[in-house]
CSV table of C-alpha atoms in Angstrom, one decimal:
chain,number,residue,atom,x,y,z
A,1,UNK,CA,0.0,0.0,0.0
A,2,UNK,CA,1.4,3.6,-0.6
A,3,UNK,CA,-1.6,5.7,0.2
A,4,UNK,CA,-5.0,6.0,0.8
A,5,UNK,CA,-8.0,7.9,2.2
A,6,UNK,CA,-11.3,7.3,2.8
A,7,UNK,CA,-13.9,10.1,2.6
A,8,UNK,CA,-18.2,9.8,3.0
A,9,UNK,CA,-20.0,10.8,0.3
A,10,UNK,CA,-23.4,10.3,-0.3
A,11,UNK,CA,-24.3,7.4,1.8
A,12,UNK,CA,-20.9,5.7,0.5
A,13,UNK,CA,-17.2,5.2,1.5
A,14,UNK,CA,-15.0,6.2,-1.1
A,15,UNK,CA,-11.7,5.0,-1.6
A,16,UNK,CA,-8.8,6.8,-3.0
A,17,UNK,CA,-5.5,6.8,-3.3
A,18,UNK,CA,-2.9,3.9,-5.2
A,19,UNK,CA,-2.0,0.5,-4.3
A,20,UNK,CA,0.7,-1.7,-5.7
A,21,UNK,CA,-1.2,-4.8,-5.9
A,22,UNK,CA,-4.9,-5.8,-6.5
A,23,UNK,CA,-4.8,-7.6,-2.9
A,24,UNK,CA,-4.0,-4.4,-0.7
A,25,UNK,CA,-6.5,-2.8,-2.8
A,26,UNK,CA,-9.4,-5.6,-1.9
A,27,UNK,CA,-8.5,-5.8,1.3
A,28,UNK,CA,-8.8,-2.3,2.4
A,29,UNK,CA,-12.2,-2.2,0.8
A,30,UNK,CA,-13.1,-5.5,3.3
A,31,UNK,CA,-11.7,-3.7,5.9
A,32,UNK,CA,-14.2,-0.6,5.1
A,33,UNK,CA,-17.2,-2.2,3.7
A,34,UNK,CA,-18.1,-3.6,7.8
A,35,UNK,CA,-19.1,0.3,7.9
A,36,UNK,CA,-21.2,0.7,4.7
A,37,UNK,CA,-21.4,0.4,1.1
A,38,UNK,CA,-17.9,1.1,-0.4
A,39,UNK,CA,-17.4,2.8,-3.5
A,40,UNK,CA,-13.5,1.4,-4.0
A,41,UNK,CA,-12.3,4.5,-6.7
A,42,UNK,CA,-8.2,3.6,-5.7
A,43,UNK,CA,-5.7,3.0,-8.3
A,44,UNK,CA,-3.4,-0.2,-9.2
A,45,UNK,CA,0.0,-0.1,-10.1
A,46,UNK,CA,1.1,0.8,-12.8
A,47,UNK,CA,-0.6,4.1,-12.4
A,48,UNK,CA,-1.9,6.0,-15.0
A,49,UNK,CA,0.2,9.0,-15.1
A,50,UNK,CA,3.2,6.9,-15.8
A,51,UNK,CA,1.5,5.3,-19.0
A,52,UNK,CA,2.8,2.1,-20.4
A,53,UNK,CA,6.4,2.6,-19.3
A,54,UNK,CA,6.1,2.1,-15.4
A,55,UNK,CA,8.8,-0.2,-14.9
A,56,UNK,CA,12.5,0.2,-15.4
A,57,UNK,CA,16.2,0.2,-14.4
A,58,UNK,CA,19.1,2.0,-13.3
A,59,UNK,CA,21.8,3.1,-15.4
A,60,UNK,CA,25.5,2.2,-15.4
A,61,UNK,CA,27.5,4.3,-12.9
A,62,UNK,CA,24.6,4.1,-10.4
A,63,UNK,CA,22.2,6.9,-8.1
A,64,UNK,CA,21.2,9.0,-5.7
A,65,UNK,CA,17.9,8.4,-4.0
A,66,UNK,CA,17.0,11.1,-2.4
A,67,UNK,CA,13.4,12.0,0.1
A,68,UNK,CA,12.1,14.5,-1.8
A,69,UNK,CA,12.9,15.9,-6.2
A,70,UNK,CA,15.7,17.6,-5.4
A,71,UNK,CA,18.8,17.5,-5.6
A,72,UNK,CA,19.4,19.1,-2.2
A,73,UNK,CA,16.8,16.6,-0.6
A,74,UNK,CA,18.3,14.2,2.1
A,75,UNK,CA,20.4,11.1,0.2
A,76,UNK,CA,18.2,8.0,2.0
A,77,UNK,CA,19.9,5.4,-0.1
A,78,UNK,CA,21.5,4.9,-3.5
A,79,UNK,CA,20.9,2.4,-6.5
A,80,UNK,CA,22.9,0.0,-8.5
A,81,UNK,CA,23.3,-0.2,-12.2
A,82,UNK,CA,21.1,-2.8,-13.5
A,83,UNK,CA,18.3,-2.6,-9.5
A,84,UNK,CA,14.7,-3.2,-11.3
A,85,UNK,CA,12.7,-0.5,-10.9
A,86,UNK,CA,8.6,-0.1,-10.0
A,87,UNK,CA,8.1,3.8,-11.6
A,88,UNK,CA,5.3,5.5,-9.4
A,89,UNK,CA,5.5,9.2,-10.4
A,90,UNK,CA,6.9,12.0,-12.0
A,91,UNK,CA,7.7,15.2,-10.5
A,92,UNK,CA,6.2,18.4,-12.1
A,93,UNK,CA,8.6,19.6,-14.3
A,94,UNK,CA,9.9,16.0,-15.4
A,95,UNK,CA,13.4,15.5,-14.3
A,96,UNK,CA,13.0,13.4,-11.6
A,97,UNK,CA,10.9,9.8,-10.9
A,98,UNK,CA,9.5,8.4,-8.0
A,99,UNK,CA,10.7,4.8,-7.4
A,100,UNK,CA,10.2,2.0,-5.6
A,101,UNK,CA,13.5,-0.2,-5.8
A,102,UNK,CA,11.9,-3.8,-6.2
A,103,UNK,CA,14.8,-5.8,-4.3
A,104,UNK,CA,13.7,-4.7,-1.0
A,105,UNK,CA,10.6,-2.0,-1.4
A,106,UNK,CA,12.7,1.1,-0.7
A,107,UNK,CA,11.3,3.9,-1.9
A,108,UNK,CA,12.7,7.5,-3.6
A,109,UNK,CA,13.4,10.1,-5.8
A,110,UNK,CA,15.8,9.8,-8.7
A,111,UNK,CA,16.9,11.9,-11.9
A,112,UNK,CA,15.0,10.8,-14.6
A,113,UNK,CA,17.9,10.6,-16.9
A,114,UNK,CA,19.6,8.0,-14.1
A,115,UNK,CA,16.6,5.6,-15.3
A,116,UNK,CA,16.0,3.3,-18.4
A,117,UNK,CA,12.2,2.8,-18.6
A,118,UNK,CA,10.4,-0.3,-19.6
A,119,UNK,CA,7.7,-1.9,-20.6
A,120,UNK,CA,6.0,-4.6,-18.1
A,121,UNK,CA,7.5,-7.2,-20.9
A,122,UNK,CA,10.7,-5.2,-21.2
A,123,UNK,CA,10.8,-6.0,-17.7
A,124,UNK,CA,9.6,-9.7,-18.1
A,125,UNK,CA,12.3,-10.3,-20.7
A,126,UNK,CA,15.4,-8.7,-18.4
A,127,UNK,CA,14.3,-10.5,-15.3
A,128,UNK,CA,13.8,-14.0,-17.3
A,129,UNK,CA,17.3,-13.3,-19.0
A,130,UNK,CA,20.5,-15.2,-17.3
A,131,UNK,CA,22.2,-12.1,-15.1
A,132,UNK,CA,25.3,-11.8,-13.3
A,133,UNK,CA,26.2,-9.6,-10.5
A,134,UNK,CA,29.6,-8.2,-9.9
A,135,UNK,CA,32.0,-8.7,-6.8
A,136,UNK,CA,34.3,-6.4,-7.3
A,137,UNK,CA,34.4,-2.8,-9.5
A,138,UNK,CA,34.5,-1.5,-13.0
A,139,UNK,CA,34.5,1.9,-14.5
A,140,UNK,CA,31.0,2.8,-14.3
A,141,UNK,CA,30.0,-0.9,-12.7
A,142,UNK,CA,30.3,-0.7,-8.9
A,143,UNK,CA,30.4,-4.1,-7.2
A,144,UNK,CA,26.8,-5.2,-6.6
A,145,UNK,CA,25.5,-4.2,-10.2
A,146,UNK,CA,23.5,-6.5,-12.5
A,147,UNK,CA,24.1,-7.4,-16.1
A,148,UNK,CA,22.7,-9.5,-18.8
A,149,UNK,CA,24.5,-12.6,-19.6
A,150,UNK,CA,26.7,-15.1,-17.2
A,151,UNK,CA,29.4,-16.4,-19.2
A,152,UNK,CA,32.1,-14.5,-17.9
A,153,UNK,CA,33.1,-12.7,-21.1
A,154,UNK,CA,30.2,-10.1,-22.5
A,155,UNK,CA,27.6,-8.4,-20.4
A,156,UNK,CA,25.0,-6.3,-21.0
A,157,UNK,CA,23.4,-3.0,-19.0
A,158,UNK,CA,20.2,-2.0,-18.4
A,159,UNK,CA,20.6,0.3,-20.8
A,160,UNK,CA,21.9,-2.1,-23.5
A,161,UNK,CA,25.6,-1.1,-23.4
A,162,UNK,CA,27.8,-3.8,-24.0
A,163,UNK,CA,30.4,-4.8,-21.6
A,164,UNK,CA,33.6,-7.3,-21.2
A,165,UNK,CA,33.7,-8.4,-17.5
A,166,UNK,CA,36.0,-11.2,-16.4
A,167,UNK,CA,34.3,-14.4,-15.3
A,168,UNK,CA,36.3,-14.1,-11.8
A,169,UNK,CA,34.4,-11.1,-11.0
A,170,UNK,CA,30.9,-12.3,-11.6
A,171,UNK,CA,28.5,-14.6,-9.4
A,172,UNK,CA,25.5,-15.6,-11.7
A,173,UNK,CA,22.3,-14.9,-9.9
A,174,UNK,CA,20.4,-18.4,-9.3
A,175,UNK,CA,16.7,-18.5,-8.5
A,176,UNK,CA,16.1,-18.9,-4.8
A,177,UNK,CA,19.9,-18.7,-3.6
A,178,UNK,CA,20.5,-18.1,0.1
A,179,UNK,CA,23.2,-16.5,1.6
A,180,UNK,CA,25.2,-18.7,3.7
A,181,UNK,CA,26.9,-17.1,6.9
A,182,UNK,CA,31.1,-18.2,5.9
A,183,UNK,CA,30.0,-15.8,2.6
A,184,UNK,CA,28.5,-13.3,4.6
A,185,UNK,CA,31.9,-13.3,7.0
A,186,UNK,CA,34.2,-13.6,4.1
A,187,UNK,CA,32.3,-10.6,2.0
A,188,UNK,CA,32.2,-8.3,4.8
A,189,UNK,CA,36.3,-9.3,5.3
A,190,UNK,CA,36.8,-8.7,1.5
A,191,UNK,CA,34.3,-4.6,2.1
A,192,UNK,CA,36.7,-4.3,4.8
A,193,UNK,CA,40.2,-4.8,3.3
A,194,UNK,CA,39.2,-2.7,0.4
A,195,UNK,CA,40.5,0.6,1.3
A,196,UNK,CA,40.3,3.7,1.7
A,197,UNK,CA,36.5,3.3,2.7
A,198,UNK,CA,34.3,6.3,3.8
A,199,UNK,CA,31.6,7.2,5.6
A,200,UNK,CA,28.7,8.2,3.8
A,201,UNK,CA,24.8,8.7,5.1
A,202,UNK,CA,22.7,6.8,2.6
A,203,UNK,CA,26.0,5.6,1.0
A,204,UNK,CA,25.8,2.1,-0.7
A,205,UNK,CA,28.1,2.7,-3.5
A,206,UNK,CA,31.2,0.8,-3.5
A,207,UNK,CA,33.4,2.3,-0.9
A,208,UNK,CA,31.0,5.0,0.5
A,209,UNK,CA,28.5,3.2,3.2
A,210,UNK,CA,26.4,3.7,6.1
A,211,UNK,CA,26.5,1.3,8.3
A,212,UNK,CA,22.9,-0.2,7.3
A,213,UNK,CA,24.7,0.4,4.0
A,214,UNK,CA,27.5,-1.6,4.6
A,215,UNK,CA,25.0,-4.5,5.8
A,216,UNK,CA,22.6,-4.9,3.1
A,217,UNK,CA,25.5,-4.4,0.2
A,218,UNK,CA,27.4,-7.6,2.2
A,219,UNK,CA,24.0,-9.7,2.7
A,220,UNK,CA,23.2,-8.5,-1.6
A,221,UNK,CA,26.4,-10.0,-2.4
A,222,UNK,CA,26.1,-13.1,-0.2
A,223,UNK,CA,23.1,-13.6,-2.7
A,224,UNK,CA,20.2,-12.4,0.1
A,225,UNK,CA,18.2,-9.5,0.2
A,226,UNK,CA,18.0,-7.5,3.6
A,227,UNK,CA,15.2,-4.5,4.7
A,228,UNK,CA,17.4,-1.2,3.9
A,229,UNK,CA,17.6,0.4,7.5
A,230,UNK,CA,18.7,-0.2,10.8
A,231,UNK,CA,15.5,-0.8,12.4
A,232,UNK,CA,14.2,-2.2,9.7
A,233,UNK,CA,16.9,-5.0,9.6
A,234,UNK,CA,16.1,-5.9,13.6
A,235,UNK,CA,12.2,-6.3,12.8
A,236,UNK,CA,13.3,-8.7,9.8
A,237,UNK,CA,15.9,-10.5,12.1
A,238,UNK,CA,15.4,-13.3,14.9
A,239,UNK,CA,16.5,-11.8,18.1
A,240,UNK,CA,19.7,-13.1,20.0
A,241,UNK,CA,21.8,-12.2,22.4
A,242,UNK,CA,19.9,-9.6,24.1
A,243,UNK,CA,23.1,-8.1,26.1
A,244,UNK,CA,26.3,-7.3,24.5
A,245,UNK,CA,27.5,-9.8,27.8
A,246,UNK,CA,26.2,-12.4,25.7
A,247,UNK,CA,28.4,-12.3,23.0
A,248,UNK,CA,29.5,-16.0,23.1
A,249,UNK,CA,25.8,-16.5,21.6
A,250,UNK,CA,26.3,-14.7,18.9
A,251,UNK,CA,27.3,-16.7,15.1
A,252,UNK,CA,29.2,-15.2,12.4
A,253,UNK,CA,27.2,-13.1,10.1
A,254,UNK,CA,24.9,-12.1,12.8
A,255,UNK,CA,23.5,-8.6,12.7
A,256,UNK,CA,24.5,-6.5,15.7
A,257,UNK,CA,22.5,-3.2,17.0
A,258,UNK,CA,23.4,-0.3,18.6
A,259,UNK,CA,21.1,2.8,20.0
A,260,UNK,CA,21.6,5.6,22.3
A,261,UNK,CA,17.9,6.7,22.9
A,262,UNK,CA,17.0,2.6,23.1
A,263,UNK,CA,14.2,3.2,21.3
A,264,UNK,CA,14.7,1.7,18.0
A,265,UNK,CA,18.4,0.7,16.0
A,266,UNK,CA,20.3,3.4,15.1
A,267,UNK,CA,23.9,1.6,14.1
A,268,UNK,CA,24.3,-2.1,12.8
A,269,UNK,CA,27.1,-4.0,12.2
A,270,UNK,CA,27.9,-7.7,11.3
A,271,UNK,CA,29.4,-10.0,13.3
A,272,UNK,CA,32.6,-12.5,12.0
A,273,UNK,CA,33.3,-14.3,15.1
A,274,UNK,CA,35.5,-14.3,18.4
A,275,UNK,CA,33.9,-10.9,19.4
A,276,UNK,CA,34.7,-9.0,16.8
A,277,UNK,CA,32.3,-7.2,14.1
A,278,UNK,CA,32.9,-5.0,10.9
A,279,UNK,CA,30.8,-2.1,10.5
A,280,UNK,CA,30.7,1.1,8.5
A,281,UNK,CA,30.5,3.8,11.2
A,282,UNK,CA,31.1,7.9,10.9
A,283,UNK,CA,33.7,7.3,14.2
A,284,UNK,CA,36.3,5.4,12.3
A,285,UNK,CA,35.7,7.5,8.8
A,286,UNK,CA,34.9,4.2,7.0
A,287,UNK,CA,34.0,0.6,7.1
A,288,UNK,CA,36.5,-0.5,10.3
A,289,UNK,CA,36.6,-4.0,12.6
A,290,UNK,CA,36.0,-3.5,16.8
A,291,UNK,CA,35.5,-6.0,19.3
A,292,UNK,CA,32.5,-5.9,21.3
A,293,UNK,CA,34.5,-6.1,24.3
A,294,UNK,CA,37.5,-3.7,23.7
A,295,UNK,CA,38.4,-1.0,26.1
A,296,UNK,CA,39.3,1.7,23.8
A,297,UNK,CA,36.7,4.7,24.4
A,298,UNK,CA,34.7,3.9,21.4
A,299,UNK,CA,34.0,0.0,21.8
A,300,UNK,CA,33.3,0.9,25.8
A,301,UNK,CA,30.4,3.4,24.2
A,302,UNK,CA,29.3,0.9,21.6
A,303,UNK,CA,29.3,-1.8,24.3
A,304,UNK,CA,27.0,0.9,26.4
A,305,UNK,CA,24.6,1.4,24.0
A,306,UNK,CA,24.4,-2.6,22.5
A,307,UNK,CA,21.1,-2.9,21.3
A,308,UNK,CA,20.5,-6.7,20.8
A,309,UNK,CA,21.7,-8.7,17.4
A,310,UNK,CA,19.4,-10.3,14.6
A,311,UNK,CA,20.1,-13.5,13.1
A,312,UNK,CA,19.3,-13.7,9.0
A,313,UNK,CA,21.3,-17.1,8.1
């Protein structure tokens, strides 16, 4: 669902707003219609505005999404060449889309020119096609992008652009793969000896990464898909080890949480065993490892405010 209202009019409940699927749109009208007759005027995606074109990709070199159609807006995530795209809206003057990123539901504004559009069988036939992802960076192809083709020698964009990739820096995406917790460890290991890293809110572009950031690009890799945020990855994780003295529950490529005002996740990090985790944090300028039991100033405030750990794998 992405909005809706619900107004009285003439002895009826009218229903506005757009859905993304038929199912939230029925169900909100079963959810009314206990109150009265329901006149159910709400749109399914794709919407109308967007005409035959609502789906799409990113381009090569990657994006910015930002809250709001400006380039000034807050950055809340970026998006990798080749991400699949659900187009919900276009801002007034054209230059910039609404999207909903269809790998894990985030949704934000990006520049219309950062975006190939497609048809829903445009979108059929790239999805259906054998793709590969990439582990490591290219010009313009930052590890985590999809192409077109698996063999290890030509690759295709989004876009169409033809590419030569070698075959040891693909993994070909298989249908229902599932990340396993030695590749989550080793991935986060390979993030971390890649420097110089940096710091970046909203970063998940090669070597610029929040810390959620840093998570979900490691757990993408792994061949998983993980909620975008912080909180977001504790609701979709199994709770363990409530209290950082628990450590010795924890298992590599748990996810660890950290908040100061305890009320929800604020900083997340992954954990590789014997104590230690790696994590993208603004404190060490980059993607850096600490032990959960240290005594240096910063691991005694990290320790302070633990927040409980998530297991995905």
């Amino acid at each position: 669902m992405l909005k809706a209202g619900a107004t009285w009019q003439r002895g009826r409940i009218v229903l506005v707003g757009r859905a993304l699927e038929a199912r939230d749109r029925a169900a909100l009208e079963a959810a009314f219609s206990r109150l009265g007759p329901v006149d159910n005027r709400m749109e399914i995606f794709p919407f109308k505005a967007m005409g035959a074109r609502a789906w799409g990709a990113v381009r090569s070199s990657g994006t910015d999404l930002r809250a709001e159609p400006d380039a000034g807006s807050e950055l809340v995530s970026q998006a990798l060449p080749g991400d699949t795209l659900k187009v919900l809206a276009r801002s007034g003057d054209g230059r910039w889309y609404q999207i909903l990123r269809e790998w894990d539901g985030y949704v934000g504004w990006i520049p219309a020119e950062r975006a190939v559009l497609w048809t829903g069988a445009e979108r059929q036939t790239w999805q259906s096609a054998p793709r590969s992802m990439l582990m490591r960076s290219l010009p313009g192809l930052p590890r985590g992008s999809i192409v077109a083709g698996a063999d290890g020698l030509r690759g295709r964009t989004a876009e169409g652009r033809e590419v030569t990739i070698p075959s040891e820096a693909l993994r070909r995406i298989e249908p229902g793969e599932v990340p396993t917790a030695a590749r989550v460890v080793e991935l986060a290991r390979v993030l971390l000896a890649d420097q110089p890293t940096r710091y970046l809110w909203g970063g998940t572009l090669d070597r610029a990464l929040d810390c959620s950031g840093f998570n979900q690009t490691v757990y993408r890799m792994a061949g998983g898909a993980i909620p975008r945020d912080s909180y977001q990855q504790q609701a979709a994780s199994r709770p363990v080890a409530p209290r950082a003295e628990d450590w010795q529950k924890l298992e590599p490529g748990d996810l660890l949480f950290f908040s100061e005002k305890r009320s929800r996740a604020t900083h997340t990090g992954i954990y590789v065993g014997d104590g230690r985790f790696v994590h993208a944090s603004s404190h060490n300028q980059g993607i850096a490892e600490n032990y959960l039991m240290g005594e240096s100033e910063y691991e005694r405030f990290l320790r302070r405010i633990y927040f409980g750990a998530g297991r995905v794998v």
